[in-house]
PDB file of C-alpha atoms in Angstrom:
ATOM      1  CA  MET A 481     -29.248 -20.505 -22.857  1.00  0.00           C
ATOM      2  CA  HIS A 482     -26.603 -22.708 -23.137  1.00  0.00           C
ATOM      3  CA  ARG A 483     -24.179 -20.275 -24.295  1.00  0.00           C
ATOM      4  CA  THR A 484     -25.196 -17.570 -21.908  1.00  0.00           C
ATOM      5  CA  LEU A 485     -24.926 -20.359 -19.190  1.00  0.00           C
ATOM      6  CA  LEU A 486     -21.234 -20.633 -20.314  1.00  0.00           C
ATOM      7  CA  PHE A 487     -19.979 -17.554 -21.046  1.00  0.00           C
ATOM      8  CA  THR A 488     -21.462 -16.336 -17.205  1.00  0.00           C
ATOM      9  CA  CYS A 489     -19.326 -18.872 -15.948  1.00  0.00           C
ATOM     10  CA  ALA A 490     -16.081 -18.491 -17.929  1.00  0.00           C
ATOM     11  CA  VAL A 491     -16.477 -14.563 -16.269  1.00  0.00           C
ATOM     12  CA  PHE A 492     -16.626 -15.354 -13.020  1.00  0.00           C
ATOM     13  CA  TRP A 493     -13.503 -18.111 -13.173  1.00  0.00           C
ATOM     14  CA  MET A 494     -11.618 -15.678 -15.004  1.00  0.00           C
ATOM     15  CA  LEU A 495     -12.780 -12.558 -11.827  1.00  0.00           C
ATOM     16  CA  LEU A 496     -11.960 -15.691  -9.415  1.00  0.00           C
ATOM     17  CA  THR A 497      -8.758 -16.544 -10.530  1.00  0.00           C
ATOM     18  CA  CYS A 498      -7.458 -13.298 -11.618  1.00  0.00           C
ATOM     19  CA  GLY A 499      -8.204 -11.577  -7.437  1.00  0.00           C
ATOM     20  CA  ALA A 500      -6.293 -15.641  -6.401  1.00  0.00           C
ATOM     21  CA  ARG A 501      -3.624 -14.312  -8.569  1.00  0.00           C
ATOM     22  CA  ALA A 502      -3.600 -10.339  -7.751  1.00  0.00           C
ATOM     23  CA  GLN A 503      -3.397 -11.244  -4.243  1.00  0.00           C
ATOM     24  CA  GLN A 504      -0.574  -9.315  -2.394  1.00  0.00           C
ATOM     25  CA  ILE A 505       1.811 -10.969   0.168  1.00  0.00           C
ATOM     26  CA  ILE A 506       2.795  -9.221   3.195  1.00  0.00           C
ATOM     27  CA  LEU A 507       5.845  -9.982   5.432  1.00  0.00           C
ATOM     28  CA  LEU A 508       6.458  -8.701   8.585  1.00  0.00           C
ATOM     29  CA  LYS A 509       9.709  -7.891   9.520  1.00  0.00           C
ATOM     30  CA  LEU A 510       9.477  -6.986  13.070  1.00  0.00           C
ATOM     31  CA  ASP A 511      12.951  -6.220  14.154  1.00  0.00           C
ATOM     32  CA  ASP A 512      15.555  -6.340  17.394  1.00  0.00           C
ATOM     33  CA  VAL A 513      14.819  -8.882  19.273  1.00  0.00           C
ATOM     34  CA  ILE A 514      16.771  -9.680  22.294  1.00  0.00           C
ATOM     35  CA  ALA A 515      16.322 -10.909  25.604  1.00  0.00           C
ATOM     36  CA  ARG A 516      14.955  -8.392  28.261  1.00  0.00           C
ATOM     37  CA  ARG A 517      13.872  -9.996  31.707  1.00  0.00           C
ATOM     38  CA  VAL A 518      10.999  -8.324  33.333  1.00  0.00           C
ATOM     39  CA  GLY A 519      10.343 -10.707  36.520  1.00  0.00           C
ATOM     40  CA  THR A 520       9.296 -14.043  34.729  1.00  0.00           C
ATOM     41  CA  LYS A 521       8.802 -12.645  31.370  1.00  0.00           C
ATOM     42  CA  PRO A 522      11.924 -13.316  29.122  1.00  0.00           C
ATOM     43  CA  VAL A 523      11.586 -10.524  26.478  1.00  0.00           C
ATOM     44  CA  SER A 524       9.919  -6.751  26.828  1.00  0.00           C
ATOM     45  CA  ASP A 525       6.211  -6.330  27.366  1.00  0.00           C
ATOM     46  CA  ARG A 526       6.403  -4.704  23.913  1.00  0.00           C
ATOM     47  CA  TRP A 527       7.777  -7.820  22.314  1.00  0.00           C
ATOM     48  CA  LEU A 528       5.043 -10.233  23.949  1.00  0.00           C
ATOM     49  CA  LYS A 529       2.402  -8.029  23.338  1.00  0.00           C
ATOM     50  CA  VAL A 530       3.209  -7.940  19.651  1.00  0.00           C
ATOM     51  CA  HIS A 531       3.698 -11.420  19.364  1.00  0.00           C
ATOM     52  CA  ASP A 532      -0.031 -12.391  21.244  1.00  0.00           C
ATOM     53  CA  TYR A 533      -1.510  -9.944  19.034  1.00  0.00           C
ATOM     54  CA  LEU A 534      -0.152 -11.095  15.761  1.00  0.00           C
ATOM     55  CA  VAL A 535      -1.261 -15.010  17.443  1.00  0.00           C
ATOM     56  CA  ALA A 536      -5.020 -13.849  18.709  1.00  0.00           C
ATOM     57  CA  ASN A 537      -5.547 -12.428  15.160  1.00  0.00           C
ATOM     58  CA  GLN A 538      -3.682 -15.497  12.987  1.00  0.00           C
ATOM     59  CA  ILE A 539      -1.881 -13.398  11.463  1.00  0.00           C
ATOM     60  CA  LYS A 540       1.591 -14.461  10.389  1.00  0.00           C
ATOM     61  CA  GLY A 541       5.112 -12.318  10.982  1.00  0.00           C
ATOM     62  CA  SER A 542       8.538 -12.589  11.474  1.00  0.00           C
ATOM     63  CA  PHE A 543      11.054 -11.587  14.531  1.00  0.00           C
ATOM     64  CA  GLY A 544      14.972 -10.441  13.563  1.00  0.00           C
ATOM     65  CA  ILE A 545      16.850 -11.606  16.347  1.00  0.00           C
ATOM     66  CA  ILE A 546      20.217  -9.926  17.695  1.00  0.00           C
ATOM     67  CA  THR A 547      22.368 -12.947  17.529  1.00  0.00           C
ATOM     68  CA  GLU A 548      24.511 -11.460  20.313  1.00  0.00           C
ATOM     69  CA  SER A 549      21.904 -12.357  22.508  1.00  0.00           C
ATOM     70  CA  LEU A 550      22.330 -15.794  22.344  1.00  0.00           C
ATOM     71  CA  GLU A 551      25.989 -15.512  23.236  1.00  0.00           C
ATOM     72  CA  LYS A 552      25.129 -15.954  26.760  1.00  0.00           C
ATOM     73  CA  ASP A 553      23.045 -18.827  28.465  1.00  0.00           C
ATOM     74  CA  ASN A 554      19.503 -17.898  29.309  1.00  0.00           C
ATOM     75  CA  ALA A 555      17.188 -20.666  29.268  1.00  0.00           C
ATOM     76  CA  MET A 556      13.966 -19.154  29.815  1.00  0.00           C
ATOM     77  CA  TYR A 557      14.589 -16.721  26.545  1.00  0.00           C
ATOM     78  CA  PHE A 558      15.956 -19.759  24.677  1.00  0.00           C
ATOM     79  CA  GLN A 559      13.226 -21.474  25.706  1.00  0.00           C
ATOM     80  CA  TRP A 560      10.845 -18.825  24.636  1.00  0.00           C
ATOM     81  CA  LEU A 561      12.884 -18.500  21.240  1.00  0.00           C
ATOM     82  CA  LYS A 562      12.026 -21.850  20.751  1.00  0.00           C
ATOM     83  CA  ASP A 563       8.363 -22.453  21.377  1.00  0.00           C
ATOM     84  CA  VAL A 564       7.316 -19.359  18.953  1.00  0.00           C
ATOM     85  CA  GLN A 565       9.302 -21.114  16.144  1.00  0.00           C
ATOM     86  CA  ALA A 566       8.345 -24.572  16.618  1.00  0.00           C
ATOM     87  CA  ALA A 567       4.460 -22.932  16.656  1.00  0.00           C
ATOM     88  CA  GLY A 568       4.685 -21.838  13.034  1.00  0.00           C
ATOM     89  CA  GLN A 569       3.095 -18.641  12.472  1.00  0.00           C
ATOM     90  CA  ILE A 570       6.126 -16.118  13.735  1.00  0.00           C
ATOM     91  CA  GLU A 571       9.734 -16.656  11.981  1.00  0.00           C
ATOM     92  CA  PHE A 572      12.814 -15.702  13.110  1.00  0.00           C
ATOM     93  CA  TRP A 573      15.766 -14.504  11.270  1.00  0.00           C
ATOM     94  CA  MET A 574      18.941 -12.960  11.843  1.00  0.00           C
ATOM     95  CA  HIS A 575      18.966  -9.141  12.437  1.00  0.00           C
ATOM     96  CA  GLY A 576      22.664  -8.996  11.939  1.00  0.00           C
ATOM     97  CA  TYR A 577      25.263 -10.138  15.275  1.00  0.00           C
ATOM     98  CA  HIS A 578      25.363  -6.719  17.541  1.00  0.00           C
ATOM     99  CA  MET A 579      22.889  -4.044  18.664  1.00  0.00           C
ATOM    100  CA  LYS A 580      24.760  -1.017  17.747  1.00  0.00           C
ATOM    101  CA  THR A 581      24.571   2.838  19.221  1.00  0.00           C
ATOM    102  CA  ALA A 582      24.367   5.623  17.102  1.00  0.00           C
ATOM    103  CA  SER A 583      28.127   6.558  17.364  1.00  0.00           C
ATOM    104  CA  GLU A 584      29.502   2.872  16.059  1.00  0.00           C
ATOM    105  CA  PRO A 585      29.627   2.027  12.274  1.00  0.00           C
ATOM    106  CA  GLY A 586      26.870  -0.339  10.711  1.00  0.00           C
ATOM    107  CA  GLU A 587      28.230  -4.209  10.637  1.00  0.00           C
ATOM    108  CA  PHE A 588      27.693  -4.310   7.202  1.00  0.00           C
ATOM    109  CA  GLU A 589      29.103  -0.981   6.210  1.00  0.00           C
ATOM    110  CA  HIS A 590      32.346  -2.016   5.898  1.00  0.00           C
ATOM    111  CA  GLY A 591      35.167  -5.198   6.159  1.00  0.00           C
ATOM    112  CA  THR A 592      35.872  -7.899   3.139  1.00  0.00           C
ATOM    113  CA  ALA A 593      33.199 -10.118   1.840  1.00  0.00           C
ATOM    114  CA  GLU A 594      35.087 -12.879   4.855  1.00  0.00           C
ATOM    115  CA  GLU A 595      35.102 -10.515   7.804  1.00  0.00           C
ATOM    116  CA  GLN A 596      31.054 -10.254   7.321  1.00  0.00           C
ATOM    117  CA  ARG A 597      30.196 -13.447   6.373  1.00  0.00           C
ATOM    118  CA  ALA A 598      32.402 -14.443   9.958  1.00  0.00           C
ATOM    119  CA  ILE A 599      29.522 -12.230  11.155  1.00  0.00           C
ATOM    120  CA  LEU A 600      26.407 -14.130   9.353  1.00  0.00           C
ATOM    121  CA  ALA A 601      28.119 -18.038   9.917  1.00  0.00           C
ATOM    122  CA  LYS A 602      28.613 -17.240  13.898  1.00  0.00           C
ATOM    123  CA  GLY A 603      25.105 -15.997  13.820  1.00  0.00           C
ATOM    124  CA  GLU A 604      24.279 -19.173  12.145  1.00  0.00           C
ATOM    125  CA  LYS A 605      26.039 -21.229  14.590  1.00  0.00           C
ATOM    126  CA  LEU A 606      24.761 -19.577  17.891  1.00  0.00           C
ATOM    127  CA  ALA A 607      20.932 -19.872  16.584  1.00  0.00           C
ATOM    128  CA  LYS A 608      22.379 -23.609  15.396  1.00  0.00           C
ATOM    129  CA  GLU A 609      23.755 -24.544  18.978  1.00  0.00           C
ATOM    130  CA  LYS A 610      21.825 -22.107  21.626  1.00  0.00           C
ATOM    131  CA  LEU A 611      17.823 -22.773  19.830  1.00  0.00           C
ATOM    132  CA  GLY A 612      17.913 -26.296  17.184  1.00  0.00           C
ATOM    133  CA  PHE A 613      16.986 -24.127  14.689  1.00  0.00           C
ATOM    134  CA  THR A 614      18.732 -21.555  11.699  1.00  0.00           C
ATOM    135  CA  LEU A 615      17.758 -18.358  10.931  1.00  0.00           C
ATOM    136  CA  PRO A 616      17.152 -18.526   7.112  1.00  0.00           C
ATOM    137  CA  ALA A 617      16.486 -14.908   6.230  1.00  0.00           C
ATOM    138  CA  PHE A 618      18.456 -11.740   7.060  1.00  0.00           C
ATOM    139  CA  GLY A 619      18.032  -8.039   6.936  1.00  0.00           C
ATOM    140  CA  PRO A 620      20.710  -5.848   8.809  1.00  0.00           C
ATOM    141  CA  HIS A 621      20.596  -3.840  12.042  1.00  0.00           C
ATOM    142  CA  TRP A 622      20.971  -0.679  11.912  1.00  0.00           C
ATOM    143  CA  SER A 623      23.303  -0.893   8.558  1.00  0.00           C
ATOM    144  CA  GLY A 624      23.569  -0.413   4.871  1.00  0.00           C
ATOM    145  CA  THR A 625      24.793  -3.310   3.310  1.00  0.00           C
ATOM    146  CA  THR A 626      27.976  -3.110   0.652  1.00  0.00           C
ATOM    147  CA  GLU A 627      29.169  -5.250  -2.711  1.00  0.00           C
ATOM    148  CA  ALA A 628      31.047  -7.534   0.271  1.00  0.00           C
ATOM    149  CA  THR A 629      27.481  -8.342   1.423  1.00  0.00           C
ATOM    150  CA  ASP A 630      26.470  -8.917  -1.064  1.00  0.00           C
ATOM    151  CA  GLU A 631      29.465 -11.651  -1.990  1.00  0.00           C
ATOM    152  CA  ALA A 632      28.928 -12.719   1.993  1.00  0.00           C
ATOM    153  CA  MET A 633      25.586 -13.595   1.457  1.00  0.00           C
ATOM    154  CA  GLU A 634      26.314 -16.473  -0.997  1.00  0.00           C
ATOM    155  CA  LEU A 635      29.003 -17.633   0.976  1.00  0.00           C
ATOM    156  CA  VAL A 636      26.558 -18.765   3.963  1.00  0.00           C
ATOM    157  CA  PRO A 637      24.224 -21.285   2.470  1.00  0.00           C
ATOM    158  CA  GLU A 638      21.534 -21.276   5.449  1.00  0.00           C
ATOM    159  CA  VAL A 639      20.700 -17.857   4.445  1.00  0.00           C
ATOM    160  CA  THR A 640      18.356 -18.504   1.607  1.00  0.00           C
ATOM    161  CA  ILE A 641      16.234 -15.153   1.778  1.00  0.00           C
ATOM    162  CA  TRP A 642      17.648 -11.681   1.876  1.00  0.00           C
ATOM    163  CA  LEU A 643      15.065  -9.036   3.131  1.00  0.00           C
ATOM    164  CA  TYR A 644      15.416  -5.697   1.904  1.00  0.00           C
ATOM    165  CA  GLY A 645      18.247  -6.827  -0.211  1.00  0.00           C
ATOM    166  CA  PRO A 646      19.408  -5.343  -3.748  1.00  0.00           C
ATOM    167  CA  GLU A 647      16.721  -5.707  -6.211  1.00  0.00           C
ATOM    168  CA  LYS A 648      19.552  -7.510  -8.742  1.00  0.00           C
ATOM    169  CA  PRO A 649      21.989  -8.303  -6.466  1.00  0.00           C
ATOM    170  CA  LYS A 650      25.827  -9.127  -7.802  1.00  0.00           C
ATOM    171  CA  TYR A 651      26.627 -12.453  -5.909  1.00  0.00           C
ATOM    172  CA  TYR A 652      23.627 -13.544  -3.665  1.00  0.00           C
ATOM    173  CA  LYS A 653      21.526 -16.335  -6.154  1.00  0.00           C
ATOM    174  CA  ARG A 654      19.262 -16.632  -3.892  1.00  0.00           C
ATOM    175  CA  LEU A 655      15.846 -14.521  -2.949  1.00  0.00           C
ATOM    176  CA  SER A 656      16.735 -11.089  -2.616  1.00  0.00           C
ATOM    177  CA  ILE A 657      13.045  -9.105  -1.704  1.00  0.00           C
ATOM    178  CA  PRO A 658      13.765  -4.956  -1.898  1.00  0.00           C
ATOM    179  CA  ARG A 659      12.592  -2.054   0.226  1.00  0.00           C
ATOM    180  CA  VAL A 660       9.722  -0.287  -0.998  1.00  0.00           C
ATOM    181  CA  MET A 661       8.873   1.009   1.971  1.00  0.00           C
ATOM    182  CA  ALA A 662       7.951   0.416   6.398  1.00  0.00           C
ATOM    183  CA  LEU A 663       5.432  -0.053   9.219  1.00  0.00           C
ATOM    184  CA  GLU A 664       6.745   3.021   9.822  1.00  0.00           C
ATOM    185  CA  ASN A 665       7.514   6.596   9.045  1.00  0.00           C
ATOM    186  CA  PRO A 666       9.832   8.078  10.692  1.00  0.00           C
ATOM    187  CA  THR A 667      11.343   5.882  11.677  1.00  0.00           C
ATOM    188  CA  PHE A 668       9.621   3.495  15.097  1.00  0.00           C
ATOM    189  CA  VAL A 669       6.205   5.567  14.475  1.00  0.00           C
ATOM    190  CA  PRO A 670       3.304   3.940  12.623  1.00  0.00           C
ATOM    191  CA  ASP A 671       1.397   6.569  11.167  1.00  0.00           C
ATOM    192  CA  LEU A 672      -1.863   5.021   9.407  1.00  0.00           C
ATOM    193  CA  GLU A 673      -2.707   8.176   7.452  1.00  0.00           C
ATOM    194  CA  LYS A 674       0.751   8.484   5.664  1.00  0.00           C
ATOM    195  CA  PHE A 675       1.305   4.339   5.807  1.00  0.00           C
ATOM    196  CA  LYS A 676      -2.336   4.757   3.634  1.00  0.00           C
ATOM    197  CA  THR A 677      -1.292   7.920   0.974  1.00  0.00           C
ATOM    198  CA  PHE A 678       2.591   6.129   0.509  1.00  0.00           C
ATOM    199  CA  TYR A 679       1.367   2.006   0.161  1.00  0.00           C
ATOM    200  CA  GLU A 680      -2.174   3.700  -2.670  1.00  0.00           C
ATOM    201  CA  ALA A 681       0.733   5.587  -4.232  1.00  0.00           C
ATOM    202  CA  LYS A 682       4.346   2.913  -4.706  1.00  0.00           C
ATOM    203  CA  ALA A 683       3.429  -0.224  -3.551  1.00  0.00           C
ATOM    204  CA  ALA A 684      -0.758  -1.583  -3.828  1.00  0.00           C
ATOM    205  CA  LYS A 685       0.300  -3.259  -6.721  1.00  0.00           C
ATOM    206  CA  ARG A 686       4.146  -4.951  -5.568  1.00  0.00           C
ATOM    207  CA  GLU A 687       3.535  -8.962  -5.676  1.00  0.00           C
ATOM    208  CA  VAL A 688       5.156  -9.301  -2.076  1.00  0.00           C
ATOM    209  CA  LEU A 689       6.477  -6.486   0.504  1.00  0.00           C
ATOM    210  CA  VAL A 690       8.396  -5.966   3.521  1.00  0.00           C
ATOM    211  CA  LEU A 691       7.201  -4.177   5.610  1.00  0.00           C
ATOM    212  CA  GLN A 692       9.535  -3.326   9.015  1.00  0.00           C
ATOM    213  CA  GLY A 693       8.915  -2.041  12.487  1.00  0.00           C
ATOM    214  CA  HIS A 694      10.494  -2.476  15.659  1.00  0.00           C
ATOM    215  CA  PRO A 695       8.323  -3.290  18.501  1.00  0.00           C
ATOM    216  CA  ASP A 696      10.116  -2.159  21.763  1.00  0.00           C
ATOM    217  CA  GLN A 697       9.662   1.022  21.023  1.00  0.00           C
ATOM    218  CA  TRP A 698       6.061   1.116  20.158  1.00  0.00           C
ATOM    219  CA  ASP A 699       4.159   3.249  23.299  1.00  0.00           C
ATOM    220  CA  ASP A 700       0.094   2.904  22.770  1.00  0.00           C
ATOM    221  CA  LYS A 701       0.135   5.953  20.442  1.00  0.00           C
ATOM    222  CA  ARG A 702       2.617   3.969  17.895  1.00  0.00           C
ATOM    223  CA  TRP A 703       0.519   0.590  19.004  1.00  0.00           C
ATOM    224  CA  ALA A 704      -2.772   1.840  17.919  1.00  0.00           C
ATOM    225  CA  GLY A 705      -0.569   3.147  14.543  1.00  0.00           C
ATOM    226  CA  PHE A 706       0.347  -0.509  14.212  1.00  0.00           C
ATOM    227  CA  THR A 707      -2.641  -2.223  14.838  1.00  0.00           C
ATOM    228  CA  GLY A 708      -4.697   0.444  12.554  1.00  0.00           C
ATOM    229  CA  ILE A 709      -1.990  -0.340   9.126  1.00  0.00           C
ATOM    230  CA  ILE A 710      -2.769  -4.201   9.753  1.00  0.00           C
ATOM    231  CA  GLU A 711      -6.516  -3.629   9.936  1.00  0.00           C
ATOM    232  CA  PHE A 712      -6.099  -1.398   6.430  1.00  0.00           C
ATOM    233  CA  LEU A 713      -3.748  -4.339   5.313  1.00  0.00           C
ATOM    234  CA  LYS A 714      -6.711  -6.740   5.995  1.00  0.00           C
ATOM    235  CA  SER A 715      -9.143  -4.375   3.952  1.00  0.00           C
ATOM    236  CA  LYS A 716      -6.841  -4.913   0.628  1.00  0.00           C
ATOM    237  CA  ASN A 717      -7.080  -9.140   1.348  1.00  0.00           C
ATOM    238  CA  VAL A 718      -3.465  -8.886   1.379  1.00  0.00           C
ATOM    239  CA  GLN A 719      -1.646 -12.724   2.474  1.00  0.00           C
ATOM    240  CA  PHE A 720      -0.090 -12.547   5.319  1.00  0.00           C
ATOM    241  CA  MET A 721       3.218 -14.910   5.274  1.00  0.00           C
ATOM    242  CA  THR A 722       6.576 -16.091   6.635  1.00  0.00           C
ATOM    243  CA  PRO A 723       9.805 -15.092   4.583  1.00  0.00           C
ATOM    244  CA  SER A 724      10.394 -19.388   4.191  1.00  0.00           C
ATOM    245  CA  GLU A 725       6.606 -19.658   3.354  1.00  0.00           C
ATOM    246  CA  TYR A 726       6.638 -16.921   0.546  1.00  0.00           C
ATOM    247  CA  LEU A 727      10.290 -18.791  -0.547  1.00  0.00           C
ATOM    248  CA  LYS A 728       8.540 -21.905  -0.899  1.00  0.00           C
ATOM    249  CA  LYS A 729       5.650 -19.713  -2.811  1.00  0.00           C
ATOM    250  CA  VAL A 730       8.167 -18.362  -5.339  1.00  0.00           C
ATOM    251  CA  GLN A 731      10.241 -22.110  -5.575  1.00  0.00           C
ATOM    252  CA  ALA A 732       6.458 -23.872  -6.544  1.00  0.00           C
ATOM    253  CA  ASN A 733       6.114 -20.813  -9.333  1.00  0.00           C
ATOM    254  CA  GLN A 734       9.406 -21.293 -11.264  1.00  0.00           C
ATOM    255  CA  PRO A 735       9.640 -23.806 -13.797  1.00  0.00           C
TER     256      PRO A 735
END
């Protein structure tokens, strides 16, 4: 009887600890925050909607700022960014400097390492001056990257996390998380059925997933796709984190 009880307890503990180890981490990478005043609102209604949804549902996430939007003084916008960051549920990160158009080259698809470093450093300087905090994660806006980007990233100490970075960077020595999939398929369109199919085939066993989306492009139908994806992920018992929280978890597990 005593041995049976011990065996049962051991099995239960194994299942419990294995389940905890298997919990997948989700980093919501939501792109393209800029100032877009609508009446008394500092950003678009769609950005406010996704913010309020995440807060109401106690879901951690991260919003990528186009740092050019920090150049012109805008007290209402800056205060909103400060308040959201201070609340701790959503973390802001650097999504490049310029909101490019289709006819322009990507900021990080050309230029030397020093030129690209200057773009990153300018974004960090603006964030510190206008908001009072740095932007620890980076992911480029509508742009590929080059080896020069890899080198430039290592030269900007504030950037400790590369979202959708290389699997094995050549120069960058901090945390780089590669792209596996996105919230949207195609870009701008969160499609629940497509997401589920790809997730089960390619992503379900990943320790961490960075999931990119563009809230300012979501109409009601696309919004329904987004919330459906979130509910699907919750059914998988995932854990939503900010990029910095995940970095702390990685560092804590290092020998």
